[in-house]
mmCIF file of C-alpha atoms and ligand atoms in Angstrom:
data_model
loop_
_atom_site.group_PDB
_atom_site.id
_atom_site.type_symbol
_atom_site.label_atom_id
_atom_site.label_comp_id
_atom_site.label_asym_id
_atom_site.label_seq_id
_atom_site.Cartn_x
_atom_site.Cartn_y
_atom_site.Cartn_z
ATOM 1 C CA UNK A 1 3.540 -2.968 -8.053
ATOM 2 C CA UNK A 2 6.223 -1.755 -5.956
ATOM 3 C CA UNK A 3 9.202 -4.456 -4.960
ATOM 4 C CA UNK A 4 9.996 -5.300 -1.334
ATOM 5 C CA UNK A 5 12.960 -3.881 0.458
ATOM 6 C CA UNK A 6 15.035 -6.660 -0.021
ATOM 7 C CA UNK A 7 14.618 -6.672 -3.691
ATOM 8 C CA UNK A 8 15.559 -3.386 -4.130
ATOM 9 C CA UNK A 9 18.562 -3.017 -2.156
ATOM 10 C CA UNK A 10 22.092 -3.298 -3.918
ATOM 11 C CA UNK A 11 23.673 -6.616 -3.499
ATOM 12 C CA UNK A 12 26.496 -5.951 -0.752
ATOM 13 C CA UNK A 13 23.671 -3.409 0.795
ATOM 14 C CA UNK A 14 21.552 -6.727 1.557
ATOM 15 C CA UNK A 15 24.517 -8.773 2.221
ATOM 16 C CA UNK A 16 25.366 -6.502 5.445
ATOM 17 C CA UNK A 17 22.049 -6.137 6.370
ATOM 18 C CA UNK A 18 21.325 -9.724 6.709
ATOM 19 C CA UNK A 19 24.225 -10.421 8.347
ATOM 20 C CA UNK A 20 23.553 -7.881 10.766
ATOM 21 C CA UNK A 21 20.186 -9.842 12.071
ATOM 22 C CA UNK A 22 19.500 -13.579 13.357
ATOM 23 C CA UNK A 23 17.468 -15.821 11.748
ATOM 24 C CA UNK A 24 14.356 -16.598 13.245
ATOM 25 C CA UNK A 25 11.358 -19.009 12.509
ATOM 26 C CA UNK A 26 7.340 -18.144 13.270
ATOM 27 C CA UNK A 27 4.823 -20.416 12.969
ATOM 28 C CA UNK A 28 1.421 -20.093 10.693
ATOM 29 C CA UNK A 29 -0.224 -17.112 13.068
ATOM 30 C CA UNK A 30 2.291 -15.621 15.175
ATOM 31 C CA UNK A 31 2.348 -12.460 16.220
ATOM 32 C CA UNK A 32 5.672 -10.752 14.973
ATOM 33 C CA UNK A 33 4.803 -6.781 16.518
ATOM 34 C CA UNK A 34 1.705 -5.978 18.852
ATOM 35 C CA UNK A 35 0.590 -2.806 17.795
ATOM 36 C CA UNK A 36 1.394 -0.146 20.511
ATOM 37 C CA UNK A 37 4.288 -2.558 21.502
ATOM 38 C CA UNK A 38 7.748 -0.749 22.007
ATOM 39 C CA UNK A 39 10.001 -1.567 18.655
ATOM 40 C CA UNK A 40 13.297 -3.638 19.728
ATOM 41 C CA UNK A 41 14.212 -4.785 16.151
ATOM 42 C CA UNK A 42 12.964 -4.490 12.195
ATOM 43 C CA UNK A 43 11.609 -7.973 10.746
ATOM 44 C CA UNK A 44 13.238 -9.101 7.199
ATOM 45 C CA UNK A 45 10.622 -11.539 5.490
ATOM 46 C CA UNK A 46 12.641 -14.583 3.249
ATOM 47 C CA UNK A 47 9.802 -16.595 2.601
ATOM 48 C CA UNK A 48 6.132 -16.465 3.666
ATOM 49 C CA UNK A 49 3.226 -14.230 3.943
ATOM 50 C CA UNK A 50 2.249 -11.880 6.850
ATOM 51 C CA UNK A 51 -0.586 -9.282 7.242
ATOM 52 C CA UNK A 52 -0.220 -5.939 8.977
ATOM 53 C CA UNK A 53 -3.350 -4.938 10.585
ATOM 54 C CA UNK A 54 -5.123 -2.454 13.490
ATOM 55 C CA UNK A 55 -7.694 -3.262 15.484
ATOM 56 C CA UNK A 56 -10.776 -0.849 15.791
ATOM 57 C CA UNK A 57 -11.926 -0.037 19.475
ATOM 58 C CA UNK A 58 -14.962 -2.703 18.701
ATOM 59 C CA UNK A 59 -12.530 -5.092 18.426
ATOM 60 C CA UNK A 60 -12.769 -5.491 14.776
ATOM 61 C CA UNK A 61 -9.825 -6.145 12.734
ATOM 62 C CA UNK A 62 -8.594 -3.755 9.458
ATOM 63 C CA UNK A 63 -6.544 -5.121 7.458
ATOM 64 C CA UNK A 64 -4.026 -2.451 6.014
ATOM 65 C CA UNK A 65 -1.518 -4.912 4.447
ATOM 66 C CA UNK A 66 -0.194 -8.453 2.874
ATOM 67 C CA UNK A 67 3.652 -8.849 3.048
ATOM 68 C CA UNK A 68 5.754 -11.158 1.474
ATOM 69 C CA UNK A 69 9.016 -12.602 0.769
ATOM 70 C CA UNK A 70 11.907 -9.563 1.025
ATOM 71 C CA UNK A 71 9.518 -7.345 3.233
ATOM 72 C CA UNK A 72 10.889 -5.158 5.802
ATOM 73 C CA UNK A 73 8.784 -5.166 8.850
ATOM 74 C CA UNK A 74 9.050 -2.754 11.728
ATOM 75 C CA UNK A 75 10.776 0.128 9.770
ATOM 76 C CA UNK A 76 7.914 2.311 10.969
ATOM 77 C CA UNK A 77 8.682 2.445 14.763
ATOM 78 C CA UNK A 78 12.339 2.035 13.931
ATOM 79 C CA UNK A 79 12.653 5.360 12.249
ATOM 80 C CA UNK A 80 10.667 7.477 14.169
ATOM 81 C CA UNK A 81 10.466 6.013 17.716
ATOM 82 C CA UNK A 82 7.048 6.018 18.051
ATOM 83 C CA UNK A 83 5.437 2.442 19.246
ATOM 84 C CA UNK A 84 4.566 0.072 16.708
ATOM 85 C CA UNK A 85 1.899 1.807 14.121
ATOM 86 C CA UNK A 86 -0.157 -1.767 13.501
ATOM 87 C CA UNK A 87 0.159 -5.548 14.418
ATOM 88 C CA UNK A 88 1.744 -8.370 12.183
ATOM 89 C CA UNK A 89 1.154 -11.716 12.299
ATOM 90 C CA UNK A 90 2.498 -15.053 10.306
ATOM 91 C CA UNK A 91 -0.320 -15.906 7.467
ATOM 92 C CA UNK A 92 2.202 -18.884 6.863
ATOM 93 C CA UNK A 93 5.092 -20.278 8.416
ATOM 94 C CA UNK A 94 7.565 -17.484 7.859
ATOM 95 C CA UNK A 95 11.519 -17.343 7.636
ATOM 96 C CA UNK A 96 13.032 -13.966 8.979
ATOM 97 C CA UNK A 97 15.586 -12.352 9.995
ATOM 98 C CA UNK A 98 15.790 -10.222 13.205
ATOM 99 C CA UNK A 99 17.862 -7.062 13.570
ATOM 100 C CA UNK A 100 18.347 -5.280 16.180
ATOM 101 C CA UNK A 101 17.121 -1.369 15.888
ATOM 102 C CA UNK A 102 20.255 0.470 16.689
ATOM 103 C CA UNK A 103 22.039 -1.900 14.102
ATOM 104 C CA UNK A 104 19.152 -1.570 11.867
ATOM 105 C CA UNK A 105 19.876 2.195 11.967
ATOM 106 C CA UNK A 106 23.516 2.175 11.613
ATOM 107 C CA UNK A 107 23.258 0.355 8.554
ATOM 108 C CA UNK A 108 21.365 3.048 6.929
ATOM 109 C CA UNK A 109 23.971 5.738 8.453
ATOM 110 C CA UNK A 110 26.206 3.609 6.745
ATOM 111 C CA UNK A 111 24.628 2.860 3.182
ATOM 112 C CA UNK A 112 23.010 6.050 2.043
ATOM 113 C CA UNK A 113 21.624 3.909 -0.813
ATOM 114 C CA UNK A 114 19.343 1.595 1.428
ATOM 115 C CA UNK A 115 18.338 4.542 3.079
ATOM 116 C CA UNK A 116 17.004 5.944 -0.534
ATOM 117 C CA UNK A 117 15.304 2.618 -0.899
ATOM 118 C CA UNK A 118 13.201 3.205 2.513
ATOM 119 C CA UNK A 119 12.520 6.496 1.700
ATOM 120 C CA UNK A 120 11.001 4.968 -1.989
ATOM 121 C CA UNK A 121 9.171 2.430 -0.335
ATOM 122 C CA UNK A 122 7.222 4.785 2.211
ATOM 123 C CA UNK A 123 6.502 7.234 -0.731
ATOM 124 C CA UNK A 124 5.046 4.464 -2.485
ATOM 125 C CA UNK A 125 3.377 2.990 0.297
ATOM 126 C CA UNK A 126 1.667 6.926 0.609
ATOM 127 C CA UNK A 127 1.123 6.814 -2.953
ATOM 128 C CA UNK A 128 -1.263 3.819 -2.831
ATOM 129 C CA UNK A 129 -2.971 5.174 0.550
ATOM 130 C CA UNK A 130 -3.594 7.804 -1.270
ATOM 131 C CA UNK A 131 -5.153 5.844 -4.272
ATOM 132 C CA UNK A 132 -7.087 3.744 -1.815
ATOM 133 C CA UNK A 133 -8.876 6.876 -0.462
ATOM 134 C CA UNK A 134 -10.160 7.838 -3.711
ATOM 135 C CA UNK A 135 -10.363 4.769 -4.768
ATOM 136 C CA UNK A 136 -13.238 4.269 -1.586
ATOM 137 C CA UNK A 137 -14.984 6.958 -2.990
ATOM 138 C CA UNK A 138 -15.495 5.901 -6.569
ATOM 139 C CA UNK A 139 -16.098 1.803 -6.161
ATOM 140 C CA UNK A 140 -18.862 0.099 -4.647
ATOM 141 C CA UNK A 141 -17.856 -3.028 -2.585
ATOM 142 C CA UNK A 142 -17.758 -5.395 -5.785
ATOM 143 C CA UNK A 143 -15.360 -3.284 -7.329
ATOM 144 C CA UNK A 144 -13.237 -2.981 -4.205
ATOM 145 C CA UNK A 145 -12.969 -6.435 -3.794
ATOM 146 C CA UNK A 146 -12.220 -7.095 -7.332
ATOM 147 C CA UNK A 147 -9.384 -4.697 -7.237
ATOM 148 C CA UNK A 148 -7.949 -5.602 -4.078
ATOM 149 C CA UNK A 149 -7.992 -8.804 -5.215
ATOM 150 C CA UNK A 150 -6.010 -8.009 -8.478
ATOM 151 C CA UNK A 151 -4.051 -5.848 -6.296
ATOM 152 C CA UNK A 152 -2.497 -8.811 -3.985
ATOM 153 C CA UNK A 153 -2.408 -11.112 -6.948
ATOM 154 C CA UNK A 154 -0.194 -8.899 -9.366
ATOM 155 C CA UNK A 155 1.902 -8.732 -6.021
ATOM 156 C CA UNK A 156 2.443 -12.340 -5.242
ATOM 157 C CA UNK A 157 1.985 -13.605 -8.753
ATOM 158 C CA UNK A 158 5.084 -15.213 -9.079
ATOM 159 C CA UNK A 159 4.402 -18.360 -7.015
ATOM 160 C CA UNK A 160 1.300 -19.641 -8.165
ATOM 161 C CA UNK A 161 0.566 -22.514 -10.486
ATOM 162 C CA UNK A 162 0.178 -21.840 -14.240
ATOM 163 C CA UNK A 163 -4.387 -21.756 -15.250
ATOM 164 C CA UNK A 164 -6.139 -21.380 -18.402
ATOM 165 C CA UNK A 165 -5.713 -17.650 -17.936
ATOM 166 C CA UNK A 166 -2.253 -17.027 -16.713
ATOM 167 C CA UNK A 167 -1.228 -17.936 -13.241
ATOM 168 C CA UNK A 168 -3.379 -19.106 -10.930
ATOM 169 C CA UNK A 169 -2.742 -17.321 -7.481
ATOM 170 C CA UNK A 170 -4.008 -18.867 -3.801
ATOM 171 C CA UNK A 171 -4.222 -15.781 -1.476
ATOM 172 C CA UNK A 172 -4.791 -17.187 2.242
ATOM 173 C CA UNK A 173 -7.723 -14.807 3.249
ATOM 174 C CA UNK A 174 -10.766 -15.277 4.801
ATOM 175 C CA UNK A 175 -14.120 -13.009 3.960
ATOM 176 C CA UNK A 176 -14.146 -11.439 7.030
ATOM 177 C CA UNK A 177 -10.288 -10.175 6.545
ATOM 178 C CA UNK A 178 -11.723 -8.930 2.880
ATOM 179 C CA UNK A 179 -14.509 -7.341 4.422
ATOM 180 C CA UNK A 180 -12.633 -5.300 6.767
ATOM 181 C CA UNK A 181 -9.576 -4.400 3.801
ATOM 182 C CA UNK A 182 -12.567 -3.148 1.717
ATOM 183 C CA UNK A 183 -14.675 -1.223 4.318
ATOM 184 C CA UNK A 184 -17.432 -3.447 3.243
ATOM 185 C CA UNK A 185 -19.689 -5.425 5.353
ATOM 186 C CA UNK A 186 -19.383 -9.266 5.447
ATOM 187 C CA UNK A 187 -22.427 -9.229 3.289
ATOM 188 C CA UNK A 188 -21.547 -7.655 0.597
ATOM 189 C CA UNK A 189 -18.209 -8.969 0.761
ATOM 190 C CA UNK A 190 -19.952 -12.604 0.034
ATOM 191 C CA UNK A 191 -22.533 -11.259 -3.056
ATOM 192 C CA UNK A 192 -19.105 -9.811 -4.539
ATOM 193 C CA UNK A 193 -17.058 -13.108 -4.387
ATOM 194 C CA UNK A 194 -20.619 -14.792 -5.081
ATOM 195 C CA UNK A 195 -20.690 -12.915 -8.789
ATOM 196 C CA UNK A 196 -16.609 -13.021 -9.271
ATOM 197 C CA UNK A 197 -17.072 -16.769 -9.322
ATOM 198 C CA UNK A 198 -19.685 -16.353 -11.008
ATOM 199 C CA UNK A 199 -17.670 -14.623 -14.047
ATOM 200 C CA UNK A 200 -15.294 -17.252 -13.742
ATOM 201 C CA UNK A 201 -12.582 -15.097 -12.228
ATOM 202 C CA UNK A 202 -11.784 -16.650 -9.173
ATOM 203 C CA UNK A 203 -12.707 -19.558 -7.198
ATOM 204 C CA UNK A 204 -13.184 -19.713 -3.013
ATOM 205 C CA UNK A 205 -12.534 -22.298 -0.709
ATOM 206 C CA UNK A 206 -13.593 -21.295 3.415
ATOM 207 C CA UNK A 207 -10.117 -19.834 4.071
ATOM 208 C CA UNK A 208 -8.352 -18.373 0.810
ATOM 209 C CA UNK A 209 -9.482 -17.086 -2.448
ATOM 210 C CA UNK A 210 -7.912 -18.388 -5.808
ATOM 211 C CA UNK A 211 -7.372 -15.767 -8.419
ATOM 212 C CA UNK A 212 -7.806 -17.097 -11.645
ATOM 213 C CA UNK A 213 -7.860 -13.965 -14.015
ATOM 214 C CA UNK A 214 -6.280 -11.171 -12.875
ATOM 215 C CA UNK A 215 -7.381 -8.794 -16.343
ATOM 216 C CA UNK A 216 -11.001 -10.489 -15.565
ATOM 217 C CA UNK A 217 -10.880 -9.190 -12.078
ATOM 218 C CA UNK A 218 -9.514 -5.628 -12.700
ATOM 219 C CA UNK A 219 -12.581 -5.658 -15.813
ATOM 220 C CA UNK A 220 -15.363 -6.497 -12.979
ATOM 221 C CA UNK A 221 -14.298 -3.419 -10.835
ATOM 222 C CA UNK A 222 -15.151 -0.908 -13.794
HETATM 223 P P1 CMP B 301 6.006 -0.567 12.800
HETATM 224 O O1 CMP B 301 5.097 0.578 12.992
HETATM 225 O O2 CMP B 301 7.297 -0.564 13.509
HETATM 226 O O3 CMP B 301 5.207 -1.928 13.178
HETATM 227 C C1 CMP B 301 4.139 -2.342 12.351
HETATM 228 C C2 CMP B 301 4.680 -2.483 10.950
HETATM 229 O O4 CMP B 301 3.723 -2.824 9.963
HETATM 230 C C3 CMP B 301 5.208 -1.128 10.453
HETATM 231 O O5 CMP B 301 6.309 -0.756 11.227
HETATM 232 C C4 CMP B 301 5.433 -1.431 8.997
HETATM 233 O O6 CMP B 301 6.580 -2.243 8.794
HETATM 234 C C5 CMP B 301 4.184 -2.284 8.715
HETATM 235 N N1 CMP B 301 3.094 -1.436 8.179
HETATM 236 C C6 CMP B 301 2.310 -0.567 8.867
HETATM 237 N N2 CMP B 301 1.407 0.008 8.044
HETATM 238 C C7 CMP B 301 1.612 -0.508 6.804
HETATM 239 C C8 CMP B 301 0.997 -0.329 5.529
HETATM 240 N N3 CMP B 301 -0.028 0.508 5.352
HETATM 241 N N4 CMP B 301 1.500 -1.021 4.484
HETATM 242 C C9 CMP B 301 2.514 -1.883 4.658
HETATM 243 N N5 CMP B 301 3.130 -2.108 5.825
HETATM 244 C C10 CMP B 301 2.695 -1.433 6.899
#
């Protein structure tokens, strides 16, 4: 699983960029971009959880994304000047930093290597849109959810609790957000969590999912 931006950027690299930005605090569902909005600045994540998502002209919400800790929000609109591709909002109370877009973009005019990194993360991000396509064509819902599941779990797997099969990972997501990540309908979205728990693999509580077996989850999906 691919690192955030912050993680992969050479230590003076992220020392200028951060320095460059103001520190800002959002509470548990802010909105950080409105999707169509004008961009003004890129978002740096330092600790908390935000999803990116579009909303369909039914007013239904897709969920396209989790990010975490060392995310780079906003990059998107930044580069190409376009208004912002999706909407973020604060899953938790997050810690950022907010630059500015013209010093945003000097700092990759000035550190060819943190411009690499962006160019690594969009190629990845491509990479897995890619995978997700075919990916919708070969699982049915259960195995969708498993994966996704496994997906966001391998991602933020460093801060959970240790459990009798490795670590034990609380994802703050509700079944309509999985429904809508998976293309599935709410329905099917509850049978698949019903027989996950089922297998032992997870447990659910009315607003987040606990992974409990991450090898468990990506076996269900096959
Ligand atoms: P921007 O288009 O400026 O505003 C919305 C932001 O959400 C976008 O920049 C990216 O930072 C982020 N984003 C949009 N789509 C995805 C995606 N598929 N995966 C991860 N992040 C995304």
């Amino acid at each position: 699983m691919a690192r955030e931006y912050l993680d992969q950027l050479r230590v003076d690299d992220r020392a200028d960029l951060l320095a460059r930005g103001r520190r800002r605090r959002w509470p548990c569902g802010a909105t950080l971009f409105g999707e169509g909005d004008r961009s003004t600045s890129v978002v740096l994540v330092l600790s908390g959880r935000a999803k990116v998502f579009s909303l369909t002209e039914q007013g239904g919400e897709v969920l396209l994304a989790i990010r975490g800790p060392g995310a780079l929000l906003g990059e998107m609109s930044a580069l190409d000047g376009a208004p912002r591709s999706a909407s973020v909002a604060a899953l938790e109370p997050l810690d950022t930093i907010v630059v500015p877009v013209r010093s945003f973009l000097d700092f990759l005019l000035d550190r060819p290597d943190a411009a690499v990194c962006i160019v690594r993360l969009i190629v990845s991000r491509l990479r897995d849109s890619d995978r997700k396509r075919v990916e919708f064509g070969t699982y049915d819902a259960l195995g969708r959810v498993a994966l996704r599941l496994a997906e966001m779990a391998e991602r933020f797997g460093q801060s959970g609790e240790h459990g009798e099969h490795g670590v034990r990972i609380t994802l703050p997501l509700t079944q309509d957000e999985l429904a809508a990540w998976t293309a599935s309908s709410r329905e099917s979205v509850t049978k698949a969590l019903r027989t996950l728990r089922r297998h032992g693999v997870i447990e659910t509580s009315r607003r987040s999912v606990a992974v409990l077996d991450v090898d468990g989850l990506r076996a269900r999906a096959r």
